Amino acid sequence: MNIEKLQQTAQGMAAPGRGILAMDESTPTCSKRFEKLGIPCTAEHRRSYRDMLVTTPGLGKYISGAILFDETLRQSTLSGTPFAVHLQQQGIIPGIKVDAGAKALAGHGDEKVTEGLDGLRERLAEYAAMGARFAKWRSVITIGAGMPSPACSMANAHGLARYAALCQEADMVPIVEPEVLIDGDHTIERCFEVTRDVQQMVFAQLTEQGVMMSGIILKPSMVIPGKDCVQQATIEQVAEQTVRCLQETVPADVPGIAFLSGGQSDEEATAHLNAMNRLGKKLPWAVTFSYGRALQAAAMETWGGKAENVERAQKVVSHRARMNGAAASGEYAPDMEQQAA
Ligand code: 13P
């Protein structure tokens, strides 16, 4: 384990005013999103879509790292440069999703456990040789009656810690992603309790497995009411509760916290991140984004699978990246959205 290299990568990922582009949708997830827009689900369409994203002019100004899917790491831009090389050239650190997805947890109804530890050491070595410098593993926690069960929280925390230790052994920074889902009618208070408990368990397991905190990035969900909860929260409430939760659970030597968007609208995700960075608290970690949908949804729609839309779609990517870059510094204002339009 090369401590210096890990810390350098993690600090690069958490660079001020920049964040991470999560473009690591698995083929089934990508197909679902393409299908809704009438885009053919072929390997070449996935390649050209990702090509559009990464060749957005000036992307590296606001994007510090990009998470790729296995297929994408093996593909190249239209001009024949492997995506990982092209990203490096833009000052963007390439990373790779390495989990094998969330599968039903035996004996636990609708709860899930993330798989993918078998053979992970060998896969990490291959990915590192292809240029990936960090990895991502996502666990999902559902809030509901009797959920999360201790068994589900523990199995997922343990998996995240085993994965993180393997990444660091391979000199790759693990993005540790315990996602508490926004689905359901739970209150913000309940989301706070569950997120706090899950994060505490994750850090206990990371410690147990000997993971070096200065060489990870935490990718949490925000503390937010369920999307069917009758009592929704203000932007400030979400920001305050989320930061309070992090302060109770995240060690100070973790360099960066990069949120997932988890089904929030583009502008909500940006506004929440901005509000956290404007609370005026001196936080020990960088607080930024690692958005998938909230960075890509509008651009994918604009692109629509057609080469003639690439330039327009790239303007949309560029705009969202700039808005989120501003939010990562607490310098976003909603009227910046209109200025661009
Ligand atoms: P969303 O921002 O769309 O939630 O995706 C982030 C991600 O990487 C999920 O694993």
Short mmCIF file of C-alpha atoms and ligand atoms in Angstrom, two decimals:
data_model
loop_
_atom_site.label_atom_id
_atom_site.label_comp_id
_atom_site.label_asym_id
_atom_site.label_seq_id
_atom_site.Cartn_x
_atom_site.Cartn_y
_atom_site.Cartn_z
CA MET A 1 0.00 0.00 0.00
CA ASN A 2 1.47 3.31 -1.16
CA ILE A 3 0.10 5.76 1.40
CA GLU A 4 1.37 8.85 -0.39
CA LYS A 5 -0.17 7.84 -3.71
CA LEU A 6 -3.52 7.07 -2.07
CA GLN A 7 -3.61 10.40 -0.24
CA GLN A 8 -2.62 12.28 -3.37
CA THR A 9 -5.39 10.65 -5.41
CA ALA A 10 -8.01 11.21 -2.68
CA GLN A 11 -7.03 14.86 -2.35
CA GLY A 12 -7.20 15.27 -6.11
CA MET A 13 -10.71 13.83 -6.12
CA ALA A 14 -11.75 16.25 -3.37
CA ALA A 15 -10.12 19.31 -5.02
CA PRO A 16 -11.78 22.64 -4.14
CA GLY A 17 -14.65 23.72 -6.39
CA ARG A 18 -14.70 20.42 -8.29
CA GLY A 19 -16.54 17.13 -7.97
CA ILE A 20 -16.99 13.70 -9.45
CA LEU A 21 -19.01 12.70 -12.50
CA ALA A 22 -20.67 9.33 -11.85
CA MET A 23 -21.07 7.89 -15.36
CA ASP A 24 -20.80 4.26 -14.29
CA GLU A 25 -24.33 3.03 -14.98
CA SER A 26 -24.28 -0.71 -15.53
CA THR A 27 -25.51 -1.86 -18.94
CA PRO A 28 -29.00 -2.76 -17.62
CA THR A 29 -29.35 0.63 -15.87
CA CYS A 30 -28.08 2.51 -18.91
CA SER A 31 -30.50 0.54 -21.11
CA LYS A 32 -33.42 1.51 -18.87
CA ARG A 33 -32.54 5.20 -19.22
CA PHE A 34 -31.93 4.96 -22.97
CA GLU A 35 -35.17 3.06 -23.53
CA LYS A 36 -37.24 5.81 -21.90
CA LEU A 37 -35.80 8.26 -24.44
CA GLY A 38 -36.07 5.91 -27.43
CA ILE A 39 -32.28 5.57 -27.75
CA PRO A 40 -31.11 2.16 -29.05
CA CYS A 41 -29.30 0.18 -26.29
CA THR A 42 -26.22 -0.88 -28.24
CA ALA A 43 -22.57 -0.88 -27.14
CA GLU A 44 -21.86 1.77 -29.78
CA HIS A 45 -24.66 4.05 -28.49
CA ARG A 46 -23.32 3.68 -24.96
CA ARG A 47 -19.85 4.49 -26.27
CA SER A 48 -20.98 7.57 -28.19
CA TYR A 49 -22.99 8.80 -25.23
CA ARG A 50 -19.99 8.52 -22.91
CA ASP A 51 -17.82 10.07 -25.64
CA MET A 52 -20.16 13.08 -25.67
CA LEU A 53 -19.82 13.41 -21.87
CA VAL A 54 -16.03 13.17 -21.58
CA THR A 55 -15.21 15.32 -24.61
CA THR A 56 -17.24 18.23 -23.22
CA PRO A 57 -14.91 21.23 -23.63
CA GLY A 58 -13.48 22.46 -20.32
CA LEU A 59 -15.01 19.62 -18.29
CA GLY A 60 -11.91 19.32 -16.10
CA LYS A 61 -12.50 22.75 -14.67
CA TYR A 62 -15.36 21.47 -12.52
CA ILE A 63 -14.88 17.71 -12.64
CA SER A 64 -12.03 16.14 -10.67
CA GLY A 65 -12.83 12.48 -11.33
CA ALA A 66 -15.11 10.31 -13.45
CA ILE A 67 -16.44 6.89 -12.48
CA LEU A 68 -16.64 4.50 -15.44
CA PHE A 69 -18.31 1.14 -15.93
CA ASP A 70 -16.22 -1.88 -16.98
CA GLU A 71 -17.37 -1.66 -20.60
CA THR A 72 -16.51 2.06 -20.80
CA LEU A 73 -13.01 1.62 -19.39
CA ARG A 74 -12.38 -0.71 -22.34
CA GLN A 75 -13.74 1.76 -24.91
CA SER A 76 -12.21 4.79 -26.65
CA THR A 77 -13.25 8.21 -27.93
CA LEU A 78 -14.15 8.56 -31.61
CA SER A 79 -10.57 9.66 -32.29
CA GLY A 80 -9.30 6.38 -30.79
CA THR A 81 -8.00 7.54 -27.40
CA PRO A 82 -8.98 5.18 -24.55
CA PHE A 83 -11.46 6.99 -22.28
CA ALA A 84 -9.15 6.67 -19.27
CA VAL A 85 -6.29 8.32 -21.18
CA HIS A 86 -8.54 11.07 -22.51
CA LEU A 87 -9.78 11.84 -18.98
CA GLN A 88 -6.23 12.02 -17.60
CA GLN A 89 -5.37 14.45 -20.40
CA GLN A 90 -8.24 16.69 -19.22
CA GLY A 91 -6.97 16.60 -15.64
CA ILE A 92 -9.79 14.24 -14.62
CA ILE A 93 -8.92 11.16 -12.55
CA PRO A 94 -10.43 7.98 -14.02
CA GLY A 95 -12.18 5.55 -11.68
CA ILE A 96 -14.17 2.34 -11.98
CA LYS A 97 -17.32 0.85 -10.47
CA VAL A 98 -16.30 -2.55 -9.12
CA ASP A 99 -19.33 -3.86 -7.23
CA ALA A 100 -21.47 -6.49 -8.90
CA GLY A 101 -24.75 -4.90 -7.85
CA ALA A 102 -27.17 -5.11 -4.91
CA LYS A 103 -28.78 -8.56 -4.65
CA ALA A 104 -31.56 -9.88 -2.41
CA LEU A 105 -30.29 -10.52 1.13
CA ALA A 106 -31.29 -14.08 2.02
CA GLY A 107 -34.13 -14.26 4.52
CA HIS A 108 -34.67 -10.50 4.56
CA GLY A 109 -37.57 -9.71 2.26
CA ASP A 110 -36.85 -6.63 0.15
CA GLU A 111 -33.45 -5.86 1.66
CA LYS A 112 -30.31 -6.03 -0.42
CA VAL A 113 -26.63 -6.77 0.00
CA THR A 114 -23.99 -5.70 -2.49
CA GLU A 115 -21.96 -8.48 -4.06
CA GLY A 116 -18.62 -8.50 -5.87
CA LEU A 117 -15.83 -9.42 -3.43
CA ASP A 118 -14.94 -12.70 -5.16
CA GLY A 119 -12.03 -12.15 -7.53
CA LEU A 120 -11.94 -8.44 -6.67
CA ARG A 121 -8.17 -8.40 -5.99
CA GLU A 122 -7.51 -9.66 -9.53
CA ARG A 123 -10.03 -7.28 -11.12
CA LEU A 124 -8.51 -4.29 -9.29
CA ALA A 125 -5.06 -5.20 -10.64
CA GLU A 126 -6.47 -5.29 -14.18
CA TYR A 127 -8.32 -1.98 -13.75
CA ALA A 128 -5.23 -0.29 -12.28
CA ALA A 129 -3.22 -1.44 -15.31
CA MET A 130 -5.88 0.14 -17.55
CA GLY A 131 -5.45 3.49 -15.76
CA ALA A 132 -8.15 3.52 -13.05
CA ARG A 133 -6.92 5.23 -9.90
CA PHE A 134 -9.98 4.87 -7.74
CA ALA A 135 -12.97 2.56 -7.40
CA LYS A 136 -16.60 2.69 -6.33
CA TRP A 137 -18.81 0.24 -4.43
CA ARG A 138 -22.44 1.11 -3.66
CA SER A 139 -24.55 -0.44 -0.92
CA VAL A 140 -28.25 0.30 -0.63
CA ILE A 141 -30.25 0.60 2.54
CA THR A 142 -34.04 0.77 2.45
CA ILE A 143 -36.07 2.54 5.13
CA GLY A 144 -39.42 0.90 5.92
CA ALA A 145 -41.24 -1.21 8.50
CA GLY A 146 -38.51 -3.19 10.28
CA MET A 147 -35.92 -1.86 7.80
CA PRO A 148 -33.05 -1.56 7.81
CA SER A 149 -32.52 -4.75 9.78
CA PRO A 150 -29.26 -5.01 11.74
CA ALA A 151 -28.35 -7.93 9.45
CA CYS A 152 -28.66 -5.77 6.34
CA SER A 153 -26.73 -2.81 7.75
CA MET A 154 -23.97 -5.08 9.05
CA ALA A 155 -23.62 -7.16 5.89
CA ASN A 156 -23.32 -4.03 3.76
CA ALA A 157 -20.92 -2.25 6.10
CA HIS A 158 -18.72 -5.33 6.20
CA GLY A 159 -18.74 -5.61 2.39
CA LEU A 160 -17.80 -1.95 1.99
CA ALA A 161 -14.90 -2.36 4.42
CA ARG A 162 -13.56 -5.52 2.75
CA TYR A 163 -13.78 -3.78 -0.63
CA ALA A 164 -12.06 -0.64 0.70
CA ALA A 165 -9.17 -2.63 2.16
CA LEU A 166 -8.64 -4.45 -1.16
CA CYS A 167 -8.64 -1.13 -3.06
CA GLN A 168 -6.03 0.41 -0.78
CA GLU A 169 -3.87 -2.71 -1.08
CA ALA A 170 -3.96 -2.06 -4.87
CA ASP A 171 -3.16 1.68 -4.39
CA MET A 172 -6.65 2.64 -5.55
CA VAL A 173 -8.81 5.02 -3.53
CA PRO A 174 -12.12 3.44 -2.54
CA ILE A 175 -15.27 5.53 -2.85
CA VAL A 176 -17.32 4.14 0.02
CA GLU A 177 -21.00 4.55 -0.86
CA PRO A 178 -23.67 3.55 1.65
CA GLU A 179 -26.84 4.89 0.03
CA VAL A 180 -29.92 5.29 2.19
CA LEU A 181 -32.70 5.30 -0.39
CA ILE A 182 -35.07 8.26 -0.77
CA ASP A 183 -37.96 5.86 -1.55
CA GLY A 184 -40.70 5.72 1.07
CA ASP A 185 -42.74 8.03 3.30
CA HIS A 186 -40.27 8.32 6.19
CA THR A 187 -39.58 11.65 7.88
CA ILE A 188 -36.30 13.54 7.81
CA GLU A 189 -35.79 12.58 11.48
CA ARG A 190 -36.02 8.90 10.64
CA CYS A 191 -33.62 9.37 7.71
CA PHE A 192 -31.20 11.08 10.10
CA GLU A 193 -31.26 8.17 12.57
CA VAL A 194 -30.84 5.52 9.90
CA THR A 195 -28.08 7.39 8.05
CA ARG A 196 -26.21 8.05 11.29
CA ASP A 197 -26.44 4.42 12.40
CA VAL A 198 -25.40 3.09 9.01
CA GLN A 199 -22.46 5.49 8.71
CA GLN A 200 -21.31 4.67 12.23
CA MET A 201 -21.36 0.99 11.39
CA VAL A 202 -19.50 1.59 8.13
CA PHE A 203 -16.70 3.51 9.87
CA ALA A 204 -16.47 0.88 12.61
CA GLN A 205 -16.03 -1.80 9.95
CA LEU A 206 -13.54 0.28 7.97
CA THR A 207 -11.48 0.66 11.15
CA GLU A 208 -11.74 -3.05 11.88
CA GLN A 209 -10.41 -3.91 8.41
CA GLY A 210 -7.48 -1.50 8.79
CA VAL A 211 -8.61 0.99 6.15
CA MET A 212 -6.65 4.24 6.15
CA MET A 213 -9.18 7.05 6.47
CA SER A 214 -7.00 9.64 4.68
CA GLY A 215 -7.18 7.45 1.56
CA ILE A 216 -10.95 7.10 1.07
CA ILE A 217 -13.80 9.25 -0.22
CA LEU A 218 -17.20 8.85 1.43
CA LYS A 219 -20.16 9.00 -0.94
CA PRO A 220 -23.26 9.32 1.23
CA SER A 221 -26.86 10.16 0.56
CA MET A 222 -28.24 13.37 2.05
CA VAL A 223 -30.47 13.40 5.11
CA ILE A 224 -33.79 14.11 3.47
CA PRO A 225 -37.45 13.08 3.95
CA GLY A 226 -38.69 10.11 1.89
CA LYS A 227 -40.11 11.22 -1.44
CA ASP A 228 -43.63 10.21 -0.32
CA CYS A 229 -43.39 11.91 3.08
CA VAL A 230 -46.14 14.49 3.52
CA GLN A 231 -43.80 16.80 5.37
CA GLN A 232 -41.02 17.82 3.00
CA ALA A 233 -38.04 19.82 4.28
CA THR A 234 -36.51 23.15 3.34
CA ILE A 235 -33.13 23.33 1.66
CA GLU A 236 -31.60 24.65 4.89
CA GLN A 237 -33.08 21.80 6.96
CA VAL A 238 -31.60 19.19 4.63
CA ALA A 239 -28.22 20.95 4.72
CA GLU A 240 -28.21 21.27 8.52
CA GLN A 241 -29.34 17.70 9.24
CA THR A 242 -26.93 16.23 6.71
CA VAL A 243 -23.93 18.11 8.06
CA ARG A 244 -24.89 17.30 11.65
CA CYS A 245 -25.03 13.62 10.72
CA LEU A 246 -21.61 13.76 9.07
CA GLN A 247 -20.13 15.53 12.08
CA GLU A 248 -21.35 12.69 14.29
CA THR A 249 -19.97 9.92 12.12
CA VAL A 250 -17.12 10.86 9.78
CA PRO A 251 -13.52 10.97 11.08
CA ALA A 252 -11.71 14.26 10.48
CA ASP A 253 -8.95 12.65 8.42
CA VAL A 254 -11.34 11.58 5.63
CA PRO A 255 -10.37 14.10 2.91
CA GLY A 256 -13.64 14.31 1.04
CA ILE A 257 -17.35 13.70 1.10
CA ALA A 258 -18.94 13.50 -2.35
CA PHE A 259 -22.71 13.14 -2.33
CA LEU A 260 -24.85 11.04 -4.64
CA SER A 261 -27.99 12.71 -6.00
CA GLY A 262 -30.27 9.72 -5.38
CA GLY A 263 -33.32 10.85 -7.34
CA GLN A 264 -33.34 14.53 -6.35
CA SER A 265 -33.98 16.98 -9.17
CA ASP A 266 -30.90 18.57 -10.74
CA GLU A 267 -31.46 21.92 -9.10
CA GLU A 268 -32.37 20.48 -5.69
CA ALA A 269 -29.16 18.46 -5.60
CA THR A 270 -27.16 21.58 -6.43
CA ALA A 271 -29.02 23.80 -3.94
CA HIS A 272 -28.59 21.28 -1.08
CA LEU A 273 -24.85 20.97 -1.68
CA ASN A 274 -24.51 24.73 -1.86
CA ALA A 275 -26.43 25.22 1.39
CA MET A 276 -24.12 22.78 3.20
CA ASN A 277 -21.11 24.76 2.08
CA ARG A 278 -22.76 27.99 3.21
CA LEU A 279 -23.60 26.93 6.74
CA GLY A 280 -20.50 28.80 7.81
CA LYS A 281 -19.18 25.79 9.73
CA LYS A 282 -15.55 24.93 9.51
CA LEU A 283 -15.68 21.34 8.32
CA PRO A 284 -12.64 19.06 8.31
CA TRP A 285 -13.48 17.46 4.93
CA ALA A 286 -14.25 18.84 1.48
CA VAL A 287 -17.99 18.60 0.79
CA THR A 288 -18.72 18.09 -2.89
CA PHE A 289 -20.71 16.04 -5.41
CA SER A 290 -20.46 12.70 -7.16
CA TYR A 291 -23.70 12.95 -9.07
CA GLY A 292 -24.98 10.60 -11.72
CA ARG A 293 -28.52 11.52 -12.66
CA ALA A 294 -28.31 15.14 -11.43
CA LEU A 295 -25.36 15.77 -13.77
CA GLN A 296 -26.53 13.76 -16.74
CA ALA A 297 -30.33 13.55 -17.00
CA ALA A 298 -30.86 16.76 -18.97
CA ALA A 299 -27.85 16.15 -21.20
CA MET A 300 -28.93 12.61 -22.05
CA GLU A 301 -32.33 13.89 -23.06
CA THR A 302 -30.83 16.64 -25.23
CA TRP A 303 -28.44 14.17 -26.88
CA GLY A 304 -31.19 11.65 -27.65
CA GLY A 305 -28.78 9.31 -29.43
CA LYS A 306 -28.09 11.72 -32.33
CA ALA A 307 -24.67 12.97 -33.43
CA GLU A 308 -26.12 16.32 -34.47
CA ASN A 309 -27.12 17.02 -30.83
CA VAL A 310 -23.67 16.44 -29.31
CA GLU A 311 -22.70 20.09 -29.10
CA ARG A 312 -26.00 21.14 -27.51
CA ALA A 313 -25.84 18.24 -25.03
CA GLN A 314 -22.28 19.18 -24.07
CA LYS A 315 -23.47 22.71 -23.26
CA VAL A 316 -25.99 21.15 -20.88
CA VAL A 317 -23.30 18.98 -19.21
CA SER A 318 -21.01 21.94 -18.95
CA HIS A 319 -23.70 24.07 -17.35
CA ARG A 320 -24.62 21.47 -14.68
CA ALA A 321 -20.95 20.83 -13.93
CA ARG A 322 -20.39 24.56 -13.47
CA MET A 323 -23.45 24.92 -11.21
CA ASN A 324 -22.30 22.04 -9.02
CA GLY A 325 -18.72 23.30 -9.01
CA ALA A 326 -20.07 26.60 -7.68
CA ALA A 327 -22.15 24.73 -5.06
CA ALA A 328 -19.05 22.86 -3.92
CA SER A 329 -17.60 26.27 -3.00
CA GLY A 330 -20.90 27.64 -1.63
CA GLU A 331 -21.04 30.12 -4.50
CA TYR A 332 -24.18 28.93 -6.28
CA ALA A 333 -27.33 31.01 -6.62
CA PRO A 334 -30.51 29.83 -8.39
CA ASP A 335 -30.44 32.81 -10.74
CA MET A 336 -27.25 31.40 -12.27
CA GLU A 337 -29.52 28.78 -13.86
CA GLN A 338 -31.51 31.44 -15.72
CA GLN A 339 -28.46 33.42 -16.81
CA ALA A 340 -27.26 30.38 -18.70
CA ALA A 341 -30.67 29.62 -20.23
P1 13P B 1 -27.09 9.32 -8.60
O1 13P B 1 -26.41 10.65 -8.40
O2 13P B 1 -27.91 9.25 -9.84
O3 13P B 1 -27.79 8.84 -7.36
O4 13P B 1 -25.93 8.27 -8.90
C1 13P B 1 -24.80 8.28 -8.17
C2 13P B 1 -24.21 6.94 -8.14
O5 13P B 1 -23.05 6.75 -8.45
C3 13P B 1 -25.03 5.81 -7.71
O6 13P B 1 -24.20 4.75 -7.38
#
